[in-house]
mmCIF file of C-alpha atoms in Angstrom:
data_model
loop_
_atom_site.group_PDB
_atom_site.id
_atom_site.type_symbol
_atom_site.label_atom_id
_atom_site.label_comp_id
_atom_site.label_asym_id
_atom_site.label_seq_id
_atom_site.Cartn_x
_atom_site.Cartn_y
_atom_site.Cartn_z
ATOM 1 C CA UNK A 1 40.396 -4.808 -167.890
ATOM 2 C CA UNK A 2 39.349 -8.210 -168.684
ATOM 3 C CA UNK A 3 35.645 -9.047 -167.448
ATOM 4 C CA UNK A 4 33.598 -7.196 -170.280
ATOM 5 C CA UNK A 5 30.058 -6.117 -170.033
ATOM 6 C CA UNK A 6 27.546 -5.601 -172.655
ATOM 7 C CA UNK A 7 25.471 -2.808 -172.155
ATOM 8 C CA UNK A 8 22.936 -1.143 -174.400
ATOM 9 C CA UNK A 9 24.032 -3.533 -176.714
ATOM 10 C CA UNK A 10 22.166 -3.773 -180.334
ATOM 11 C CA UNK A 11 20.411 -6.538 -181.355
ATOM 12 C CA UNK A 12 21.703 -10.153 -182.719
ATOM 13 C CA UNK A 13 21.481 -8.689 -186.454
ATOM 14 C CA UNK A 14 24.569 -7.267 -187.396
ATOM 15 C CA UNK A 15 24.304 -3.520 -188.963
ATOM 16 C CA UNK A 16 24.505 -3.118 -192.200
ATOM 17 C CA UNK A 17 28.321 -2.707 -193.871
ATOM 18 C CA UNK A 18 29.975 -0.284 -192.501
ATOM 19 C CA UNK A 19 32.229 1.913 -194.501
ATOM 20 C CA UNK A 20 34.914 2.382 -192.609
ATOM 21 C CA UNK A 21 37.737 0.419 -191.398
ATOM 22 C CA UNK A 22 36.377 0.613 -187.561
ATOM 23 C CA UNK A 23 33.035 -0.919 -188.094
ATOM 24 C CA UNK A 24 33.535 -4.690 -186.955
ATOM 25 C CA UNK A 25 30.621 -6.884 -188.157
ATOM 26 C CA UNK A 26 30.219 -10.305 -188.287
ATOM 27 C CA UNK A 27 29.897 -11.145 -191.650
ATOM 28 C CA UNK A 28 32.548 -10.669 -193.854
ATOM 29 C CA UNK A 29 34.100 -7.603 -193.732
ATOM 30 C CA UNK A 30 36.876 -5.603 -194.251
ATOM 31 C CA UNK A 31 39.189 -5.724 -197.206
ATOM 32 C CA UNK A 32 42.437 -4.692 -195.621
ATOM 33 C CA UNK A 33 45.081 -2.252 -196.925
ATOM 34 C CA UNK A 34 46.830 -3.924 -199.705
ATOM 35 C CA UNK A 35 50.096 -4.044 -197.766
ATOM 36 C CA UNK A 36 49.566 -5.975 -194.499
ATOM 37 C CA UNK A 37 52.374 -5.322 -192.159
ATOM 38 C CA UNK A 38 54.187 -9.396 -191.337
ATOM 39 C CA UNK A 39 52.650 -10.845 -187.944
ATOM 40 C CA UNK A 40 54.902 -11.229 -184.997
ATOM 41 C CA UNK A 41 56.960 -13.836 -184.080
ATOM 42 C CA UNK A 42 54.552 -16.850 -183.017
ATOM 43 C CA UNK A 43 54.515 -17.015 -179.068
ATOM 44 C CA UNK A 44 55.816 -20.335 -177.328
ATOM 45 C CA UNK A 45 52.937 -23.013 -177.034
ATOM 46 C CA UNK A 46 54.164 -23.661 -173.467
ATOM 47 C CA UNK A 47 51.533 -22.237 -170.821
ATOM 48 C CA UNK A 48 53.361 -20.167 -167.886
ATOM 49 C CA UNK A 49 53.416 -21.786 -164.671
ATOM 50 C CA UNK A 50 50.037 -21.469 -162.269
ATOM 51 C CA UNK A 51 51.447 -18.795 -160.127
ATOM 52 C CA UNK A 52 52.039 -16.287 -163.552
ATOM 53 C CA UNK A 53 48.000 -17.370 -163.701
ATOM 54 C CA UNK A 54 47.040 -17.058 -160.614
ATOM 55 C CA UNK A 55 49.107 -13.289 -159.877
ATOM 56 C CA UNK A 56 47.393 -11.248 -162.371
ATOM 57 C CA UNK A 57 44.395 -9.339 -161.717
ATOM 58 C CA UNK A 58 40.654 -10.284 -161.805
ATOM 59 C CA UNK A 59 39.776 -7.529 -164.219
ATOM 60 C CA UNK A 60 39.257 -8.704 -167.881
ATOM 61 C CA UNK A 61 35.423 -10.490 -167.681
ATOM 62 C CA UNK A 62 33.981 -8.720 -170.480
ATOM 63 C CA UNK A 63 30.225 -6.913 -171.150
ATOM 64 C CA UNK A 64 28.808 -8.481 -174.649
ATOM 65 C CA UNK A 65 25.788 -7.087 -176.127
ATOM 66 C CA UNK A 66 27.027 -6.426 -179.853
ATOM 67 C CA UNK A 67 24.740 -7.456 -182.481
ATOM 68 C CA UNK A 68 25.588 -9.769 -185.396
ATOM 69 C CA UNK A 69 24.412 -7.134 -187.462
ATOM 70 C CA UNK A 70 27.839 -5.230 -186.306
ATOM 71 C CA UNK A 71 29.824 -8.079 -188.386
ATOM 72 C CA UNK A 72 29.130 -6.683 -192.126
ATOM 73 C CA UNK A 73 31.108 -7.666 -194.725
ATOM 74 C CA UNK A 74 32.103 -3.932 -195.558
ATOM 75 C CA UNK A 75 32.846 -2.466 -192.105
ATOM 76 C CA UNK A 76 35.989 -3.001 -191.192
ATOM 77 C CA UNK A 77 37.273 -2.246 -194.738
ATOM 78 C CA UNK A 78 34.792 0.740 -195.179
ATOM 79 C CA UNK A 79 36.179 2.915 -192.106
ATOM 80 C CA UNK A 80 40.068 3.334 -193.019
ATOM 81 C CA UNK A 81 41.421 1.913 -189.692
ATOM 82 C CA UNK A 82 42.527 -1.280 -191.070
ATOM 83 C CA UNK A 83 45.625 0.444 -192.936
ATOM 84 C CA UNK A 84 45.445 3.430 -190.538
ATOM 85 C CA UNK A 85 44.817 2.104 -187.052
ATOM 86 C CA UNK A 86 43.000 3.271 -184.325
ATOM 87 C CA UNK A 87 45.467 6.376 -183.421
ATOM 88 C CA UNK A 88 44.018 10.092 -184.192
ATOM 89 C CA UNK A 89 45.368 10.381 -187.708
ATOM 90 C CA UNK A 90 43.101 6.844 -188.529
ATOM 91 C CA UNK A 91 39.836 8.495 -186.480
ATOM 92 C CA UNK A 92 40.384 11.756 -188.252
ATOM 93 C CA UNK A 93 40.180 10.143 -191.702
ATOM 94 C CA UNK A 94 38.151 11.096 -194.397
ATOM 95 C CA UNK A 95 36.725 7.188 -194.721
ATOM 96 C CA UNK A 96 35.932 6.771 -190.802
ATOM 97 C CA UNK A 97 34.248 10.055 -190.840
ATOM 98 C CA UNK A 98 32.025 8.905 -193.851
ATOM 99 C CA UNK A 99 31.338 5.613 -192.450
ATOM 100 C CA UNK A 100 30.483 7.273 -189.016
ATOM 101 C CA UNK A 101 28.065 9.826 -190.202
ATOM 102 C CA UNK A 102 26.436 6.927 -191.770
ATOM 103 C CA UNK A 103 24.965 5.691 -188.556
ATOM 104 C CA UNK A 104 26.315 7.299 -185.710
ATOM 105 C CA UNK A 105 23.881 5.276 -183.128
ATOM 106 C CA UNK A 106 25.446 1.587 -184.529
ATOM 107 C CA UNK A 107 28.703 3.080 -185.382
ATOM 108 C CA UNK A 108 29.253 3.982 -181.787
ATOM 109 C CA UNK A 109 28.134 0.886 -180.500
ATOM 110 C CA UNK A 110 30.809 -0.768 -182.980
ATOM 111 C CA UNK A 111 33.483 1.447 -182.312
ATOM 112 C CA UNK A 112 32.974 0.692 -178.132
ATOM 113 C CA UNK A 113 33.777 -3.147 -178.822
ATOM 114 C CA UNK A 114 36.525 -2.257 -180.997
ATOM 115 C CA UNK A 115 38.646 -0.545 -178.933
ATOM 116 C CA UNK A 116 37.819 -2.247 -176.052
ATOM 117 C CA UNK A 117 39.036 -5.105 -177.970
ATOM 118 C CA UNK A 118 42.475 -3.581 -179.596
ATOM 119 C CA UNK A 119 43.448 -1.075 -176.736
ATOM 120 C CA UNK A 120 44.771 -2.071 -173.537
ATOM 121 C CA UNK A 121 43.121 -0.846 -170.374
ATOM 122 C CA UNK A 122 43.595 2.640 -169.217
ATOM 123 C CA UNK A 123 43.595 4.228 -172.589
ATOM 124 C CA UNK A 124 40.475 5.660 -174.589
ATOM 125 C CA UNK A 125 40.019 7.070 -178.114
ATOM 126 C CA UNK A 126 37.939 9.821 -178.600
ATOM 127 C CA UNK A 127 36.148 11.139 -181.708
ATOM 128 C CA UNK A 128 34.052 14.531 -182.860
ATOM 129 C CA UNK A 129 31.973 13.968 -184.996
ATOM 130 C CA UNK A 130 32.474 16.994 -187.337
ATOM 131 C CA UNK A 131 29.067 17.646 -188.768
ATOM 132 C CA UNK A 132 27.057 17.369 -185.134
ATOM 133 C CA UNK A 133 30.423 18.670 -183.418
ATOM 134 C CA UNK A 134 29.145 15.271 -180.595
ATOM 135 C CA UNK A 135 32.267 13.697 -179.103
ATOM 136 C CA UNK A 136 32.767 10.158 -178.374
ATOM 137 C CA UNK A 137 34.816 8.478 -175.548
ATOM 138 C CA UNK A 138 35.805 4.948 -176.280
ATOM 139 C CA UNK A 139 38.028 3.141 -173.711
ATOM 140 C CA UNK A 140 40.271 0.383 -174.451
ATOM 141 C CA UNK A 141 40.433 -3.226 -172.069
ATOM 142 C CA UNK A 142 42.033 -6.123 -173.362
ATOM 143 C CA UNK A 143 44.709 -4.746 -175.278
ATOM 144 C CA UNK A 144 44.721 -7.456 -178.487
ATOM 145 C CA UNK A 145 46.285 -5.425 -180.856
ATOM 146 C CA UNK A 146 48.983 -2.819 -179.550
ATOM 147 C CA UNK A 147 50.499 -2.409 -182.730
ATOM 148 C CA UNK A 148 47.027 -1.389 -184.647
ATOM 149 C CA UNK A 149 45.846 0.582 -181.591
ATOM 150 C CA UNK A 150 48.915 2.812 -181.823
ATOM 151 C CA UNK A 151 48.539 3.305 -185.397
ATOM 152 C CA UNK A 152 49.896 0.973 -187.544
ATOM 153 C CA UNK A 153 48.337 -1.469 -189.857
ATOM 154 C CA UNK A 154 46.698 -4.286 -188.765
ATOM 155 C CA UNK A 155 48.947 -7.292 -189.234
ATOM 156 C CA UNK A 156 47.342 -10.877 -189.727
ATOM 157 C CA UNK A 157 47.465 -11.859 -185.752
ATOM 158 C CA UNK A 158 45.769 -8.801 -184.947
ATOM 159 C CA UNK A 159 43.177 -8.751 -187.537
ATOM 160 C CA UNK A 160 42.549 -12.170 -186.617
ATOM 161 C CA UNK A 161 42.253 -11.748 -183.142
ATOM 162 C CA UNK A 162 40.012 -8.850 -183.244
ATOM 163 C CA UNK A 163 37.936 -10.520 -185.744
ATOM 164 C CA UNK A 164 37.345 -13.340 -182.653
ATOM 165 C CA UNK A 165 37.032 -10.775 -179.718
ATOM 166 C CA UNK A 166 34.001 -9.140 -182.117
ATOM 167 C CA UNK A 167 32.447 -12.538 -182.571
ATOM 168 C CA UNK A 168 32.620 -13.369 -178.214
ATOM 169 C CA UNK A 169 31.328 -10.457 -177.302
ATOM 170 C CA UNK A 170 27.739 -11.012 -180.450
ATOM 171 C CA UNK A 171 24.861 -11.437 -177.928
ATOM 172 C CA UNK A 172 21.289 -13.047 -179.852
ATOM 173 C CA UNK A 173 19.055 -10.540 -177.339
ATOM 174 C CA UNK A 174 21.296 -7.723 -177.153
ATOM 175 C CA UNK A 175 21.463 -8.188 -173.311
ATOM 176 C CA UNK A 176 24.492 -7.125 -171.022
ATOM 177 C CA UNK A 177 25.787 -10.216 -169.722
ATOM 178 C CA UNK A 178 29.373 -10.622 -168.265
ATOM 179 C CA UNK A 179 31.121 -13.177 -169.941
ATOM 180 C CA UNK A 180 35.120 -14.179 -169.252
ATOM 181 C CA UNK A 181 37.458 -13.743 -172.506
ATOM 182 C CA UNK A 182 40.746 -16.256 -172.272
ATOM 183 C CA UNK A 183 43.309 -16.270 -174.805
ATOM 184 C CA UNK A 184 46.283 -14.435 -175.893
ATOM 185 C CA UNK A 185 47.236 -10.854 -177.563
ATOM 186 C CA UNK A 186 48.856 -10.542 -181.220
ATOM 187 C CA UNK A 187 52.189 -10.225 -179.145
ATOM 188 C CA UNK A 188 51.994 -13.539 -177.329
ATOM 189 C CA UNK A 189 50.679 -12.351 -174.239
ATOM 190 C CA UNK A 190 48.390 -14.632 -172.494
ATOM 191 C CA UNK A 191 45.280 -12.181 -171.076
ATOM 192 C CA UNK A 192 45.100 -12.627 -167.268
ATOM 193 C CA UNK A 193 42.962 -14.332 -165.244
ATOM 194 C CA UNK A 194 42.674 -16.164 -161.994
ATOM 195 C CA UNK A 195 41.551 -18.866 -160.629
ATOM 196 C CA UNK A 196 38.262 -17.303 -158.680
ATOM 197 C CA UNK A 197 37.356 -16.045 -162.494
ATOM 198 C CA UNK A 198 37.264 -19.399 -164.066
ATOM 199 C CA UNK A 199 34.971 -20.751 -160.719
ATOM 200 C CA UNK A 200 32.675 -18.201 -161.145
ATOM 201 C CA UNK A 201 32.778 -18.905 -164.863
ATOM 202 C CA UNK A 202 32.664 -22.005 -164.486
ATOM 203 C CA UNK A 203 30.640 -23.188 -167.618
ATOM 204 C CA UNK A 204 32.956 -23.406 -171.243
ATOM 205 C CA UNK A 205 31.105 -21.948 -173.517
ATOM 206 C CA UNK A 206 32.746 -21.697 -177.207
ATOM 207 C CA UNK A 207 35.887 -20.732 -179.207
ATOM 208 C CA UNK A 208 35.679 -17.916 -181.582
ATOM 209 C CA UNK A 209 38.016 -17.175 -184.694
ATOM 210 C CA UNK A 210 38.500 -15.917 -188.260
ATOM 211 C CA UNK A 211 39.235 -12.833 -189.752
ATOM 212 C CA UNK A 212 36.949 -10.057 -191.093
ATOM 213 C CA UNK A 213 39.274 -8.130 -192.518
ATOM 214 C CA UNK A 214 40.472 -10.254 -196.034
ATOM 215 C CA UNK A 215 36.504 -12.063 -195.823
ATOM 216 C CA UNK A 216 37.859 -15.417 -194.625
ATOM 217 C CA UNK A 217 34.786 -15.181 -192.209
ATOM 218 C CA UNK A 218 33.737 -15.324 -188.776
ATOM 219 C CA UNK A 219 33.410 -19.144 -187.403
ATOM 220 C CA UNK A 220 32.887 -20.273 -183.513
ATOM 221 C CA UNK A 221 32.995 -23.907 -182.299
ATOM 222 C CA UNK A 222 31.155 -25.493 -178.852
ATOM 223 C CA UNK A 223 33.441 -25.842 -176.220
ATOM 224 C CA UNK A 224 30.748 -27.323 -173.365
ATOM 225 C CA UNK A 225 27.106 -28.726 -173.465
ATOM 226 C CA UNK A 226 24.750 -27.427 -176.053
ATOM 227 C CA UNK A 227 21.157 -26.370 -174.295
ATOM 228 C CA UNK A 228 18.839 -29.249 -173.942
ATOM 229 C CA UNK A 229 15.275 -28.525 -174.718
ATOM 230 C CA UNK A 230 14.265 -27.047 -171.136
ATOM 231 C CA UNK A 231 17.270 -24.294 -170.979
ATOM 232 C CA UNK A 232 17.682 -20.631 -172.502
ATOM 233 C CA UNK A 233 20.081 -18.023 -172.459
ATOM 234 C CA UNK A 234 20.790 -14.729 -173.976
ATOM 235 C CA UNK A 235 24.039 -16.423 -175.049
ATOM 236 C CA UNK A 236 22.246 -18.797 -177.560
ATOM 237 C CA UNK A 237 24.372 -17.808 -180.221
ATOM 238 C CA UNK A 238 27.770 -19.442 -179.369
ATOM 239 C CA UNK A 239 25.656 -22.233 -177.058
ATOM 240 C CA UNK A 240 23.311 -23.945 -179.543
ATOM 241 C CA UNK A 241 25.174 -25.213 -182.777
ATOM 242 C CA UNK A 242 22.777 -24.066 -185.562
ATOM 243 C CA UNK A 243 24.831 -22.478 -188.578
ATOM 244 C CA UNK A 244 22.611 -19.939 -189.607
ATOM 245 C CA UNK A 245 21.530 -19.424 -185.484
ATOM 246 C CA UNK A 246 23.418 -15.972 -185.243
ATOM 247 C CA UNK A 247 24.929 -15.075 -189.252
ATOM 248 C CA UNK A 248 27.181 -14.299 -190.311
ATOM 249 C CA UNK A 249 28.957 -16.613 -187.334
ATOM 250 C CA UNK A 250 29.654 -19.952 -188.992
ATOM 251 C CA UNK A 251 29.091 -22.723 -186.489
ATOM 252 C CA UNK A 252 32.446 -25.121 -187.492
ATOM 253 C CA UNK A 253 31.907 -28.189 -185.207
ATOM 254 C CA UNK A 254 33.336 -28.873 -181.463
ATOM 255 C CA UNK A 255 36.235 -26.453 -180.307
ATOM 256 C CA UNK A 256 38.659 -29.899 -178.960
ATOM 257 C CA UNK A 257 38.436 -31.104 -182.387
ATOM 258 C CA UNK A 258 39.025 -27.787 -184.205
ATOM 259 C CA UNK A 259 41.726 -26.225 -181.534
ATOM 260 C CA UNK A 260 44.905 -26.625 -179.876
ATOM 261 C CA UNK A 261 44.647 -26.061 -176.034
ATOM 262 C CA UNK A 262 46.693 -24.883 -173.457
ATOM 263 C CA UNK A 263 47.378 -23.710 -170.062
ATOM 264 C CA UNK A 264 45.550 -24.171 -166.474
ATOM 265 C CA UNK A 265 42.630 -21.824 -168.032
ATOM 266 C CA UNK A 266 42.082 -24.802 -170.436
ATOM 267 C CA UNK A 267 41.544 -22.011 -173.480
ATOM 268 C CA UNK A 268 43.063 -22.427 -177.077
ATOM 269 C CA UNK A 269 45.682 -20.908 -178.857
ATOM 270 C CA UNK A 270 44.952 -22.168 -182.475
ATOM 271 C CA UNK A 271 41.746 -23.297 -184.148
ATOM 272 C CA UNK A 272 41.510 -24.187 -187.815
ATOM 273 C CA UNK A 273 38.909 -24.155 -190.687
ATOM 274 C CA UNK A 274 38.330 -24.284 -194.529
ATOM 275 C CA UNK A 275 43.012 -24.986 -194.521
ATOM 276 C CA UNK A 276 43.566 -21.875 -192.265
ATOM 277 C CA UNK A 277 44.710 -21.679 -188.702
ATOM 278 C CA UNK A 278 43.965 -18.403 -187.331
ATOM 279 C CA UNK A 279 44.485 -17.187 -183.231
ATOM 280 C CA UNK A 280 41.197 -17.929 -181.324
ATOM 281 C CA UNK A 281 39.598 -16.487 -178.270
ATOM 282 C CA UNK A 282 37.965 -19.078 -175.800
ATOM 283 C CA UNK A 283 34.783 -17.810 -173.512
ATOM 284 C CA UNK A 284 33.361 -18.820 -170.293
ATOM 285 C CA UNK A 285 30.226 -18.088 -168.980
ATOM 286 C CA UNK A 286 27.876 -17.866 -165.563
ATOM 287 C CA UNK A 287 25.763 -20.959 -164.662
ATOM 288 C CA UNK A 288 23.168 -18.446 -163.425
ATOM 289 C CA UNK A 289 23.091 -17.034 -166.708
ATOM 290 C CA UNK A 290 21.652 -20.367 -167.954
ATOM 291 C CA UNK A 291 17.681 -19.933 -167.470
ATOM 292 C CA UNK A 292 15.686 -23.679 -167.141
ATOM 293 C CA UNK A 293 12.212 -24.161 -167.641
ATOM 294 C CA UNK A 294 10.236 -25.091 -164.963
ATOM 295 C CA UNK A 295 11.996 -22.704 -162.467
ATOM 296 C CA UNK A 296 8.969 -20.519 -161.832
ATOM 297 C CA UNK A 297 10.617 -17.688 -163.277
ATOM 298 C CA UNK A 298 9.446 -16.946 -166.734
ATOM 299 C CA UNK A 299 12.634 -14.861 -168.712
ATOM 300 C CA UNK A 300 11.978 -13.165 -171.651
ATOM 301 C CA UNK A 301 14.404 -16.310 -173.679
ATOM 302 C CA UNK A 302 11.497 -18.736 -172.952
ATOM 303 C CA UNK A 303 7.896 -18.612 -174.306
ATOM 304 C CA UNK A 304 4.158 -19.635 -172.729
ATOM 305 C CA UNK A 305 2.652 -22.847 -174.019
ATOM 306 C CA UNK A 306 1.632 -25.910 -172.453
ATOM 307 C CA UNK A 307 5.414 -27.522 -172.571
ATOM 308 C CA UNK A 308 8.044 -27.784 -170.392
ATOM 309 C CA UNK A 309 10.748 -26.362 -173.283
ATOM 310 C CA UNK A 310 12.105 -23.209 -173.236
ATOM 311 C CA UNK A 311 9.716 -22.007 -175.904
ATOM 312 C CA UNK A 312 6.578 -23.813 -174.484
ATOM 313 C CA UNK A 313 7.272 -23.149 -170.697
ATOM 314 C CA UNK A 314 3.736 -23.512 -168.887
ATOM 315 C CA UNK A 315 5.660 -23.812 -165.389
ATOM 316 C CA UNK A 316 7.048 -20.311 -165.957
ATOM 317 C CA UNK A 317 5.324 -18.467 -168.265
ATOM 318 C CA UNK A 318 1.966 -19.892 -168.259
ATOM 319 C CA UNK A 319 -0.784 -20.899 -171.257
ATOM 320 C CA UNK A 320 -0.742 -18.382 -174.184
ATOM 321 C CA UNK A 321 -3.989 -16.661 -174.674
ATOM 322 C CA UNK A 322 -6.601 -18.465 -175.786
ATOM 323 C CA UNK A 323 -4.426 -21.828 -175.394
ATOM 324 C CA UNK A 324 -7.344 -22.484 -172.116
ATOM 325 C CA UNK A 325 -8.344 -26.071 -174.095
#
């Protein structure tokens, strides 16, 4: 599935560490298995021809709503799926059941991005919690990392590329807003899309790479207008350019001068920082979801005042109290 959906998403603080190899935050994160299984073979930079675009299915937009909080530096490590993937052997582990019963509520949350991430659509992961005997039902979506979600270790283009898909789907307000996710999987694969998603879409948002898993970071770059002064959105994290906006995400500059693109979909397949090049995922978003001051609608990004900014919006939200001078 490739439209993704935040729901009952956390907040834009990621949660603390996370002991277990399964708990994706955005800050540093997960010291991987000593012996990292080689990437594979680096797909062909050459784009597929409009009609392999334009045949695949609508279904991969994606929900985001996970909080930066979700990125610690000791999550992904902590939980034991890095070296034991995310088959039942890795969910039965002595470290993910640890980390779990540390915070079941975040934990849960974390472990709904991450498979949705790793495993393709139609499959789910489940977990039982075996202190509380409460079972879990994860299902998978965009199918990054086949090799990890069937039980292997993580090698460098997955850990990479699930280090991105946790940064895109980070949401500042915790607020389920559909986003669309364009890139490729570990294997090459270029995730579908068509051309009614990237209309509806139709605004480029940012480019989002790294890897959590050796503590190389999390970094995003602007791929379209930052918000002027008037405009909001509950997807301020990846649209204003602040560094320390949404931490641990490292804001790294613009995403043309940081990225290689490709394809009709106009997403990238490479982005560099600090001497690395690691596999990036590129996001789109809604025009609609981009709220303007002055519209007569006052949303809970923008503030009263006696402005017309987003955080001083008299239009929409009126004159704070006591502000009647």
């Amino acid at each position: 599935m490739k439209p993704v959906r935040v729901d009952d998403a956390p907040h834009a603080c990621l949660p603390s560490p996370v002991p277990s190899r399964l708990a994706v935050t955005l800050p540093l994160v997960l010291l991987v298995a000593s012996s990292i299984a080689c990437g594979p073979m680096e797909p062909s930079s050459e784009a597929p021809e409009a009609s392999e675009w334009t045949s695949q299915p609508q279904d991969l937009e994606s929900d985001n709503g996970l909080s930066a909080n979700g990125l610690s530096a000791n999550g992904l490590s902590a939980n034991g799926l890095s070296a034991n993937g995310l088959s039942a052997n890795g969910l039965s582990g002595n470290a993910f059941t640890s980390w779990f019963g540390q915070n079941p509520a975040q934990h849960d949350t974390m472990m709904r991005y991450l498979v949705r991430c790793a495993v393709p659509a139609g499959q789910v992961r489940t977990y039982t919690n075996p202190q509380t005997q409460v079972s879990y039902t994860w299902p998978g979506g965009l199918g990054l990392a086949p090799g990890w979600a069937s039980g292997q270790p993580a090698n460098l283009a997955e850990q990479q590329l699930i280090t991105a898909c946790l940064a895109a789907h980070v949401n500042k307000y915790g607020v389920s807003v559909s986003i669309s996710v364009l890139g490729q999987t570990a294997t090459g694969q270029y995730i579908p899309f068509t051309y009614e998603e990237l209309a509806h879409y139709s605004r480029r948002e940012a480019c989002f790479f790294g890897n959590l898993f050796n503590g190389e970071g999390v970094f995003f770059g602007v791929d379209g207008p930052r918000l002027h002064s008037k405009e909001s959105s509950v997807r301020a994290c990846a649209l204003t350019s602040g560094a320390n906006a949404c931490p641990p995400l490292i804001y790294a500059g613009r995403c043309d001068q940081l990225c290689q693109r490709v394809g009709p979909g106009g997403f990238y397949v490479a982005c560099s920082a600090n001497g690395v090049t690691y596999k990036p995922l590129t996001t789109r978003i809604s025009r609609r979801d981009i709220y303007k001051c002055g519209d007569r609608v006052c949303q809970f990004t923008e503030s009263c005042g006696r402005g017309n900014r987003s955080n001083s919006c008299e239009a929409d939200c009126g004159r704070c109290a006591g502000d009647d001078s």
